Short mmCIF file of C-alpha atoms and ligand atoms in Angstrom, two decimals:
data_model
loop_
_atom_site.label_atom_id
_atom_site.label_comp_id
_atom_site.label_asym_id
_atom_site.label_seq_id
_atom_site.Cartn_x
_atom_site.Cartn_y
_atom_site.Cartn_z
CA UNK A 1147 2.85 -2.90 5.33
CA UNK A 1148 6.39 -3.94 5.79
CA UNK A 1149 6.37 -5.91 9.00
CA UNK A 1150 9.34 -7.69 10.47
CA UNK A 1151 8.42 -10.71 8.42
CA UNK A 1152 8.65 -8.64 5.27
CA UNK A 1153 12.19 -7.48 5.81
CA UNK A 1154 13.53 -10.63 4.19
CA UNK A 1155 11.36 -10.21 1.09
CA UNK A 1156 13.26 -9.88 -2.18
CA UNK A 1157 14.47 -6.32 -2.75
CA UNK A 1158 14.09 -4.88 -6.23
CA UNK A 1159 17.71 -5.33 -7.16
CA UNK A 1160 17.38 -7.67 -10.13
CA UNK A 1161 17.42 -6.42 -13.70
CA UNK A 1162 15.50 -7.49 -16.81
CA UNK A 1163 11.77 -7.80 -17.34
CA UNK A 1164 10.08 -8.92 -14.16
CA UNK A 1165 7.71 -11.34 -15.92
CA UNK A 1166 10.63 -12.99 -17.69
CA UNK A 1167 12.49 -13.24 -14.40
CA UNK A 1168 9.55 -14.95 -12.73
CA UNK A 1169 9.30 -17.51 -15.54
CA UNK A 1170 13.07 -18.07 -15.56
CA UNK A 1171 13.01 -18.47 -11.78
CA UNK A 1172 10.28 -21.04 -12.06
CA UNK A 1173 12.23 -23.01 -14.64
CA UNK A 1174 15.44 -22.82 -12.61
CA UNK A 1175 13.71 -24.04 -9.45
CA UNK A 1176 11.43 -26.72 -10.83
CA UNK A 1177 12.88 -27.68 -14.24
CA UNK A 1178 9.61 -27.09 -16.10
CA UNK A 1179 7.49 -24.30 -17.55
CA UNK A 1180 4.88 -22.56 -15.35
CA UNK A 1181 1.19 -22.94 -16.15
CA UNK A 1182 0.85 -19.17 -16.09
CA UNK A 1183 2.08 -15.85 -14.72
CA UNK A 1184 0.11 -13.40 -12.61
CA UNK A 1185 1.11 -9.81 -11.83
CA UNK A 1186 0.14 -7.37 -9.12
CA UNK A 1187 1.45 -3.81 -8.82
CA UNK A 1188 2.78 -1.73 -5.98
CA UNK A 1189 0.72 1.33 -5.13
CA UNK A 1190 1.10 4.96 -4.20
CA UNK A 1191 -1.60 6.66 -2.20
CA UNK A 1192 -2.51 10.01 -3.73
CA UNK A 1193 -4.24 11.10 -0.53
CA UNK A 1194 -6.08 9.60 2.46
CA UNK A 1195 -3.53 8.32 4.95
CA UNK A 1196 -4.47 6.28 8.03
CA UNK A 1197 -8.10 6.76 7.15
CA UNK A 1198 -8.73 3.20 5.94
CA UNK A 1199 -8.89 1.55 9.38
CA UNK A 1200 -11.11 4.42 10.49
CA UNK A 1201 -13.72 3.30 7.93
CA UNK A 1202 -12.90 6.41 5.91
CA UNK A 1203 -11.84 7.33 2.38
CA UNK A 1204 -8.65 6.72 0.43
CA UNK A 1205 -7.48 7.52 -3.09
CA UNK A 1206 -4.56 5.28 -4.13
CA UNK A 1207 -3.36 4.39 -7.61
CA UNK A 1208 -1.42 1.37 -8.83
CA UNK A 1209 2.15 1.64 -10.07
CA UNK A 1210 3.79 0.17 -13.14
CA UNK A 1211 6.27 -1.49 -10.77
CA UNK A 1212 4.99 -5.05 -10.37
CA UNK A 1213 5.42 -8.35 -8.63
CA UNK A 1214 4.99 -11.39 -10.87
CA UNK A 1215 4.26 -14.93 -9.75
CA UNK A 1216 4.87 -17.83 -12.13
CA UNK A 1217 2.99 -20.89 -10.92
CA UNK A 1218 1.82 -24.39 -11.70
CA UNK A 1219 -0.26 -26.88 -9.73
CA UNK A 1220 1.37 -29.72 -7.78
CA UNK A 1221 -0.38 -32.67 -6.20
CA UNK A 1222 -1.49 -32.72 -2.58
CA UNK A 1223 -1.60 -29.99 0.04
CA UNK A 1224 1.89 -28.74 -0.68
CA UNK A 1225 3.14 -25.29 -1.64
CA UNK A 1226 6.68 -24.60 -2.78
CA UNK A 1227 7.76 -20.98 -3.23
CA UNK A 1228 10.90 -19.52 -4.68
CA UNK A 1229 11.75 -15.85 -4.60
CA UNK A 1230 14.35 -14.54 -7.00
CA UNK A 1231 16.73 -13.46 -4.27
CA UNK A 1232 16.22 -16.21 -1.75
CA UNK A 1233 17.36 -19.76 -2.30
CA UNK A 1234 16.43 -22.51 -1.71
CA UNK A 1235 12.63 -22.46 -2.16
CA UNK A 1236 10.45 -22.50 0.94
CA UNK A 1237 8.05 -25.41 1.29
CA UNK A 1238 5.01 -25.83 3.52
CA UNK A 1239 2.10 -28.23 3.71
CA UNK A 1240 -1.43 -28.24 5.06
CA UNK A 1241 -0.22 -29.33 8.50
CA UNK A 1242 1.92 -26.19 8.85
CA UNK A 1243 -1.04 -23.98 8.12
CA UNK A 1244 -3.00 -24.88 11.24
CA UNK A 1245 -1.59 -21.99 13.22
CA UNK A 1246 -0.80 -18.54 11.83
CA UNK A 1247 2.84 -17.58 12.04
CA UNK A 1248 4.44 -20.99 11.49
CA UNK A 1249 5.81 -19.91 8.11
CA UNK A 1250 7.94 -16.80 8.59
CA UNK A 1251 9.91 -14.27 6.52
CA UNK A 1252 8.73 -13.22 3.05
CA UNK A 1253 7.07 -16.63 2.53
CA UNK A 1254 4.59 -15.74 5.30
CA UNK A 1255 2.72 -13.58 2.77
CA UNK A 1256 2.29 -16.61 0.53
CA UNK A 1257 1.40 -18.97 3.37
CA UNK A 1258 -0.97 -16.31 4.71
CA UNK A 1259 -2.91 -16.24 1.45
CA UNK A 1260 -3.17 -20.05 1.34
CA UNK A 1261 -4.21 -20.03 5.02
CA UNK A 1262 -6.84 -17.31 4.51
CA UNK A 1263 -8.32 -19.09 1.48
CA UNK A 1264 -8.57 -22.35 3.44
CA UNK A 1265 -10.07 -20.54 6.42
CA UNK A 1266 -12.70 -19.13 4.08
CA UNK A 1267 -13.54 -22.67 3.00
CA UNK A 1268 -11.79 -22.81 -0.36
CA UNK A 1269 -10.20 -25.98 -1.64
CA UNK A 1270 -6.79 -24.48 -2.44
CA UNK A 1271 -4.74 -26.32 -5.05
CA UNK A 1272 -1.20 -27.35 -4.12
CA UNK A 1273 1.21 -25.27 -6.19
CA UNK A 1274 4.76 -24.44 -7.10
CA UNK A 1275 5.42 -20.73 -7.33
CA UNK A 1276 8.30 -18.44 -8.29
CA UNK A 1277 8.21 -14.76 -7.40
CA UNK A 1278 10.05 -11.85 -9.00
CA UNK A 1279 9.45 -8.22 -8.10
CA UNK A 1280 10.26 -4.68 -9.13
CA UNK A 1281 8.40 -3.20 -6.16
CA UNK A 1282 11.01 -1.98 -3.70
CA UNK A 1283 10.71 -3.49 -0.25
CA UNK A 1284 10.49 -1.22 2.77
CA UNK A 1285 9.61 1.87 0.74
CA UNK A 1286 5.94 2.07 1.64
CA UNK A 1287 4.79 1.11 -1.87
CA UNK A 1288 2.97 -2.05 -0.75
CA UNK A 1289 5.40 -4.75 -1.78
CA UNK A 1290 3.65 -7.11 0.63
CA UNK A 1291 0.16 -6.50 -0.80
CA UNK A 1292 1.63 -7.04 -4.28
CA UNK A 1293 2.89 -10.49 -3.29
CA UNK A 1294 -0.43 -11.34 -1.64
CA UNK A 1295 -2.48 -10.22 -4.64
CA UNK A 1296 -0.32 -11.95 -7.25
CA UNK A 1297 -0.32 -15.23 -5.29
CA UNK A 1298 -4.04 -14.96 -4.70
CA UNK A 1299 -4.73 -14.38 -8.39
CA UNK A 1300 -2.59 -17.41 -9.27
CA UNK A 1301 -4.28 -19.73 -6.78
CA UNK A 1302 -7.78 -18.56 -7.70
CA UNK A 1303 -7.09 -19.28 -11.37
CA UNK A 1304 -5.23 -22.57 -10.85
CA UNK A 1305 -7.95 -23.87 -8.56
CA UNK A 1306 -10.89 -22.40 -10.48
CA UNK A 1307 -11.99 -20.82 -7.17
CA UNK A 1308 -15.14 -18.72 -7.07
CA UNK A 1309 -13.63 -15.53 -5.62
CA UNK A 1310 -14.36 -12.40 -7.66
CA UNK A 1311 -11.87 -9.54 -7.60
CA UNK A 1312 -14.04 -7.32 -5.39
CA UNK A 1313 -13.90 -9.94 -2.62
CA UNK A 1314 -10.18 -10.59 -2.90
CA UNK A 1315 -8.89 -7.53 -0.96
CA UNK A 1316 -10.55 -8.64 2.31
CA UNK A 1317 -9.07 -12.08 1.97
CA UNK A 1318 -5.57 -10.72 1.26
CA UNK A 1319 -5.97 -8.31 4.19
CA UNK A 1320 -6.85 -11.24 6.42
CA UNK A 1321 -3.64 -12.95 5.36
CA UNK A 1322 -1.71 -9.84 6.39
CA UNK A 1323 -3.62 -9.17 9.63
CA UNK A 1324 -4.20 -12.64 11.00
CA UNK A 1325 -1.34 -14.66 9.50
CA UNK A 1326 1.56 -12.20 9.13
CA UNK A 1327 0.35 -10.19 12.12
CA UNK A 1328 0.37 -6.63 10.71
CA UNK A 1329 -2.78 -4.71 11.77
CA UNK A 1330 -3.25 -2.90 8.46
CA UNK A 1331 -6.42 -1.56 6.86
CA UNK A 1332 -7.95 -2.48 3.52
CA UNK A 1333 -6.36 0.19 1.31
CA UNK A 1334 -3.26 -1.55 -0.03
CA UNK A 1335 -4.91 -4.82 -0.99
CA UNK A 1336 -7.81 -2.94 -2.60
CA UNK A 1337 -5.44 -0.75 -4.58
CA UNK A 1338 -3.26 -3.51 -5.95
CA UNK A 1339 -6.29 -5.61 -6.91
CA UNK A 1340 -8.93 -3.09 -8.00
CA UNK A 1341 -7.07 -0.12 -9.55
CA UNK A 1342 -7.43 0.78 -13.22
CA UNK A 1343 -4.90 2.35 -15.59
CA UNK A 1344 -5.24 6.12 -15.85
CA UNK A 1345 -7.40 6.30 -12.73
CA UNK A 1346 -7.11 6.66 -8.99
CA UNK A 1347 -9.27 4.38 -6.86
CA UNK A 1348 -11.73 6.27 -4.65
CA UNK A 1349 -12.52 3.68 -2.00
CA UNK A 1350 -15.03 3.95 0.79
CA UNK A 1351 -13.35 1.67 3.30
CA UNK A 1352 -16.60 1.02 5.17
CA UNK A 1353 -18.78 -0.13 2.29
CA UNK A 1354 -15.84 -1.09 0.02
CA UNK A 1355 -17.62 0.65 -2.82
CA UNK A 1356 -15.23 2.10 -5.37
CA UNK A 1357 -15.18 4.75 -8.04
CA UNK A 1358 -12.44 4.84 -10.64
CA UNK A 1359 -11.67 8.54 -10.81
CA UNK A 1360 -9.82 9.77 -13.92
CA UNK A 1361 -6.29 10.84 -13.02
CA UNK A 1362 -4.99 11.94 -16.39
CA UNK A 1363 -1.62 13.48 -15.73
CA UNK A 1364 -0.60 13.70 -19.40
CA UNK A 1365 -3.69 15.65 -20.39
CA UNK A 1366 -2.94 18.16 -17.65
CA UNK A 1367 0.74 18.44 -18.61
CA UNK A 1368 1.63 17.10 -15.18
CA UNK A 1369 3.62 14.26 -13.69
CA UNK A 1370 4.01 12.53 -10.34
CA UNK A 1371 7.49 12.04 -9.01
CA UNK A 1372 7.92 9.45 -6.27
CA UNK A 1373 11.01 9.92 -4.11
CA UNK A 1374 12.18 7.07 -1.93
CA UNK A 1375 13.34 8.83 1.22
CA UNK A 1376 15.65 5.93 2.07
CA UNK A 1377 14.86 6.66 5.69
CA UNK A 1378 15.10 3.49 7.72
CA UNK A 1379 11.67 2.50 9.02
CA UNK A 1380 11.82 3.61 12.63
CA UNK A 1381 9.56 1.49 14.83
CA UNK A 1382 7.04 1.57 11.99
CA UNK A 1383 5.03 -1.43 13.12
CA UNK A 1384 4.68 -0.43 16.77
CA UNK A 1385 3.88 3.17 15.87
CA UNK A 1386 1.32 2.10 13.25
CA UNK A 1387 -0.43 -0.10 15.81
CA UNK A 1388 -0.30 2.75 18.35
CA UNK A 1389 -1.95 5.18 15.90
CA UNK A 1390 -4.65 2.66 15.13
CA UNK A 1391 -5.29 2.03 18.83
CA UNK A 1392 -5.47 5.79 19.52
CA UNK A 1393 -8.07 6.22 16.77
CA UNK A 1394 -10.16 3.35 18.12
CA UNK A 1395 -9.96 4.81 21.62
CA UNK A 1396 -11.02 8.22 20.32
CA UNK A 1397 -14.00 6.74 18.48
CA UNK A 1398 -15.06 4.94 21.66
CA UNK A 1399 -14.71 8.15 23.71
CA UNK A 1400 -16.81 10.02 21.16
CA UNK A 1401 -19.39 7.25 21.02
CA UNK A 1402 -19.13 6.65 17.28
CA UNK A 1403 -18.41 3.36 15.46
CA UNK A 1404 -15.33 4.87 13.78
CA UNK A 1405 -13.74 8.29 13.26
CA UNK A 1406 -15.27 8.35 9.80
CA UNK A 1407 -18.52 9.18 11.58
CA UNK A 1408 -17.12 12.52 12.75
CA UNK A 1409 -17.50 15.00 9.90
CA UNK A 1410 -15.53 18.22 9.56
CA UNK A 1411 -18.65 20.13 10.60
CA UNK A 1412 -18.66 18.20 13.90
CA UNK A 1413 -14.91 18.43 14.45
CA UNK A 1414 -14.73 21.33 16.88
CA UNK A 1415 -17.46 19.84 19.03
CA UNK A 1416 -15.76 16.46 19.02
CA UNK A 1417 -12.38 17.95 19.93
CA UNK A 1418 -13.95 19.85 22.81
CA UNK A 1419 -15.09 16.54 24.28
CA UNK A 1420 -11.58 15.08 24.38
CA UNK A 1421 -9.13 16.17 27.07
CA UNK A 1422 -5.97 14.58 25.77
CA UNK A 1423 -4.14 16.85 23.33
CA UNK A 1424 -2.45 13.98 21.53
CA UNK A 1425 -5.75 12.20 20.95
CA UNK A 1426 -7.28 15.47 19.74
CA UNK A 1427 -4.54 15.84 17.15
CA UNK A 1428 -4.96 12.25 15.96
CA UNK A 1429 -8.69 12.85 15.52
CA UNK A 1430 -8.12 16.13 13.71
CA UNK A 1431 -5.82 14.41 11.23
CA UNK A 1432 -8.27 11.63 10.40
CA UNK A 1433 -11.32 13.87 10.12
CA UNK A 1434 -9.63 16.53 7.99
CA UNK A 1435 -7.88 13.89 5.88
CA UNK A 1436 -11.19 12.26 5.00
CA UNK A 1437 -12.44 15.66 3.85
CA UNK A 1438 -9.28 16.25 1.82
CA UNK A 1439 -9.92 12.96 0.01
CA UNK A 1440 -13.46 14.05 -0.82
CA UNK A 1441 -12.23 17.45 -2.02
CA UNK A 1442 -9.51 15.84 -4.14
CA UNK A 1443 -12.05 13.49 -5.72
CA UNK A 1444 -14.31 16.45 -6.56
CA UNK A 1445 -11.45 18.24 -8.29
CA UNK A 1446 -10.39 15.15 -10.24
CA UNK A 1447 -13.98 14.47 -11.33
CA UNK A 1448 -14.02 18.01 -12.69
CA UNK A 1449 -10.70 17.48 -14.49
CA UNK A 1450 -9.02 20.10 -12.27
CA UNK A 1451 -5.94 17.97 -11.57
CA UNK A 1452 -3.60 20.92 -11.17
CA UNK A 1453 -5.65 22.23 -8.25
CA UNK A 1454 -5.17 19.21 -6.00
CA UNK A 1455 -1.63 20.29 -5.10
CA UNK A 1456 -2.51 22.33 -1.97
CA UNK A 1457 -4.62 19.43 -0.65
CA UNK A 1458 -1.63 17.09 -0.96
CA UNK A 1459 0.58 19.55 0.88
CA UNK A 1460 -2.03 20.11 3.59
CA UNK A 1461 -2.24 16.34 4.02
CA UNK A 1462 1.49 16.25 4.61
CA UNK A 1463 1.33 19.00 7.22
CA UNK A 1464 -1.42 17.08 8.99
CA UNK A 1465 0.61 13.87 9.00
CA UNK A 1466 3.64 15.77 10.27
CA UNK A 1467 2.02 17.91 12.96
CA UNK A 1468 -1.12 16.06 14.03
CA UNK A 1469 -0.60 12.39 13.28
CA UNK A 1470 3.19 12.61 13.81
CA UNK A 1471 4.18 9.91 11.36
CA UNK A 1472 6.80 11.68 9.27
CA UNK A 1473 10.57 11.70 9.77
CA UNK A 1474 13.21 14.37 8.97
CA UNK A 1475 14.20 12.81 5.62
CA UNK A 1476 10.57 12.79 4.48
CA UNK A 1477 9.91 16.38 5.60
CA UNK A 1478 13.11 17.49 3.89
CA UNK A 1479 12.05 15.86 0.61
CA UNK A 1480 8.61 17.50 0.75
CA UNK A 1481 9.99 20.94 1.56
CA UNK A 1482 12.64 20.73 -1.16
CA UNK A 1483 10.13 19.56 -3.78
CA UNK A 1484 7.78 22.43 -2.92
CA UNK A 1485 10.60 24.97 -2.92
CA UNK A 1486 11.59 23.73 -6.39
CA UNK A 1487 8.09 24.42 -7.69
CA UNK A 1488 6.09 21.23 -7.09
CA UNK A 1489 2.34 21.96 -7.05
CA UNK A 1490 1.94 19.73 -4.00
CA UNK A 1491 3.90 17.09 -2.12
CA UNK A 1492 3.25 14.63 0.64
CA UNK A 1493 4.46 11.45 2.23
CA UNK A 1494 2.59 8.44 0.85
CA UNK A 1495 1.93 5.24 2.81
CA UNK A 1496 2.04 4.26 6.45
CA UNK A 1497 4.88 6.58 7.45
CA UNK A 1498 8.04 6.59 9.58
CA UNK A 1499 10.04 6.44 6.34
CA UNK A 1500 8.99 5.35 2.89
CA UNK A 1501 8.22 7.58 -0.09
CA UNK A 1502 7.15 11.11 -0.91
CA UNK A 1503 5.05 11.90 -3.94
CA UNK A 1504 5.18 15.27 -5.65
CA UNK A 1505 2.74 16.60 -8.23
CA UNK A 1506 4.87 18.52 -10.72
CA UNK A 1507 4.79 20.11 -14.15
CA UNK A 1508 5.80 17.42 -16.64
CA UNK A 1509 9.05 19.22 -17.46
CA UNK A 1510 10.01 19.79 -13.82
CA UNK A 1511 11.15 16.29 -12.93
CA UNK A 1512 14.90 16.85 -13.12
CA UNK A 1513 14.76 20.16 -11.29
CA UNK A 1514 12.67 18.75 -8.44
CA UNK A 1515 14.71 15.56 -8.17
CA UNK A 1516 17.94 17.58 -8.04
CA UNK A 1517 16.54 19.94 -5.45
CA UNK A 1518 15.61 17.02 -3.22
CA UNK A 1519 19.05 15.42 -3.70
CA UNK A 1520 20.77 18.73 -2.85
CA UNK A 1521 18.68 19.18 0.28
CA UNK A 1522 19.56 15.64 1.32
CA UNK A 1523 23.26 16.29 0.76
CA UNK A 1524 23.04 19.47 2.87
CA UNK A 1525 21.48 17.50 5.72
CA UNK A 1526 23.91 14.57 5.40
CA UNK A 1527 21.17 12.09 4.44
CA UNK A 1528 21.89 9.24 1.99
CA UNK A 1529 21.19 10.07 -1.67
CA UNK A 1530 17.46 9.55 -2.35
CA UNK A 1531 16.19 7.65 -5.38
CA UNK A 1532 13.23 8.67 -7.50
CA UNK A 1533 10.92 7.36 -10.18
CA UNK A 1534 8.22 8.92 -12.37
CA UNK A 1535 4.92 7.07 -12.01
CA UNK A 1536 1.66 6.76 -13.93
CA UNK A 1537 -1.59 5.17 -12.72
CA UNK A 1538 -1.45 1.51 -13.77
CA UNK A 1539 -3.87 -1.44 -13.66
CA UNK A 1540 -4.36 -3.76 -10.71
CA UNK A 1541 -3.62 -7.49 -10.50
CA UNK A 1542 -3.97 -9.44 -13.70
CA UNK A 1543 -3.07 -12.70 -15.42
CA UNK A 1544 -0.24 -12.22 -17.91
CA UNK A 1545 -0.09 -15.56 -19.70
C1 GAF B 2131 -0.17 1.05 5.38
C2 GAF B 2131 -1.35 0.14 5.65
F1 GAF B 2131 -1.10 -1.11 5.14
C3 GAF B 2131 -2.64 0.67 5.03
O1 GAF B 2131 -3.72 -0.14 5.42
C4 GAF B 2131 -2.88 2.13 5.44
O2 GAF B 2131 -3.35 2.20 6.76
C5 GAF B 2131 -1.61 2.96 5.25
O3 GAF B 2131 -0.48 2.36 5.87
C6 GAF B 2131 -1.76 4.34 5.80
O4 GAF B 2131 -2.70 5.05 5.07
O5 GAF B 2131 0.13 1.09 4.02
#
């Protein structure tokens, strides 16, 4: 999530290898070499939007764009953090971690992780950290979860903390929910920590069980193009919270623990019990989106990658018409990609801006990217940017 606190996080403007930049930043700030470097990726969500906080299903994959933290221990309860585009470093100590929210801006993600670890009873080592990132901020590719996961990996290793990877997403989510104050679900932290190269992560957000589903684009002669809509996030945080609240209200009205407990077979009956049209549409999105995730997983398990396109496009229509989280730039990008021959296209991430992903033939990238740029020019939108992506691994130690 890109909350207000995240808006000051380092944008991906720097050049050169991100791991080298993190190490160089560490040396510049602290005059010594780091003890190690830890990386965590951004993510794209293939399908399953706003289903995570409804205890449902999601299918994200990690990106090769990464955030890298270079770190070394320092004595006492002190944490010093430098980001490559924000000088001087931010410093906080144990006393400032009593109350969530005392550290603000991009450093809140770091303080939030330290806070959540301490809350969970861990003896967190004091540390110096330097952050560099290639994950664009404000594009819906989970730049905040990438910072959280990379910092968490560093602190777990430096402190020899007993916190296996499968338990790390909840802790990072707690940092984001309770310290930064963004009411997000578990998808982003799970993706950036638990994804595997060449696979999408099928996550049951209730049980947190995962299946690494092969997502072999090369073998299918396909590619995924991610287009940054460059749409300014319009009230994203308030609208996200409103969607979440509507879903919780609907579940309460229907007498189920979460909307995940309404299956597509029960949908008509459930809708008939709700009188508010807006709530009905929110429910329809979540219930049908969960089913689309399951259908996409079935196709990927069977190696039928090419056939997931219509599910992606149906997901977009549902987000546009029922969940109402898209914006004109995003819809324009999806329509242009489809008109140029994409097999499927949808907004990815929380919405109200951010990125579109398009499943395309491997040789279609230029044509689709140009078509989107032309459609943007026709509508007077700023020129969009794009990147080809492949499913990458989750958080890891580099050195
Ligand atoms: C954001 C949130 F952080 C996720 O938890 C998820 O709800 C997503 O929006 C929508 O699917 O990325």
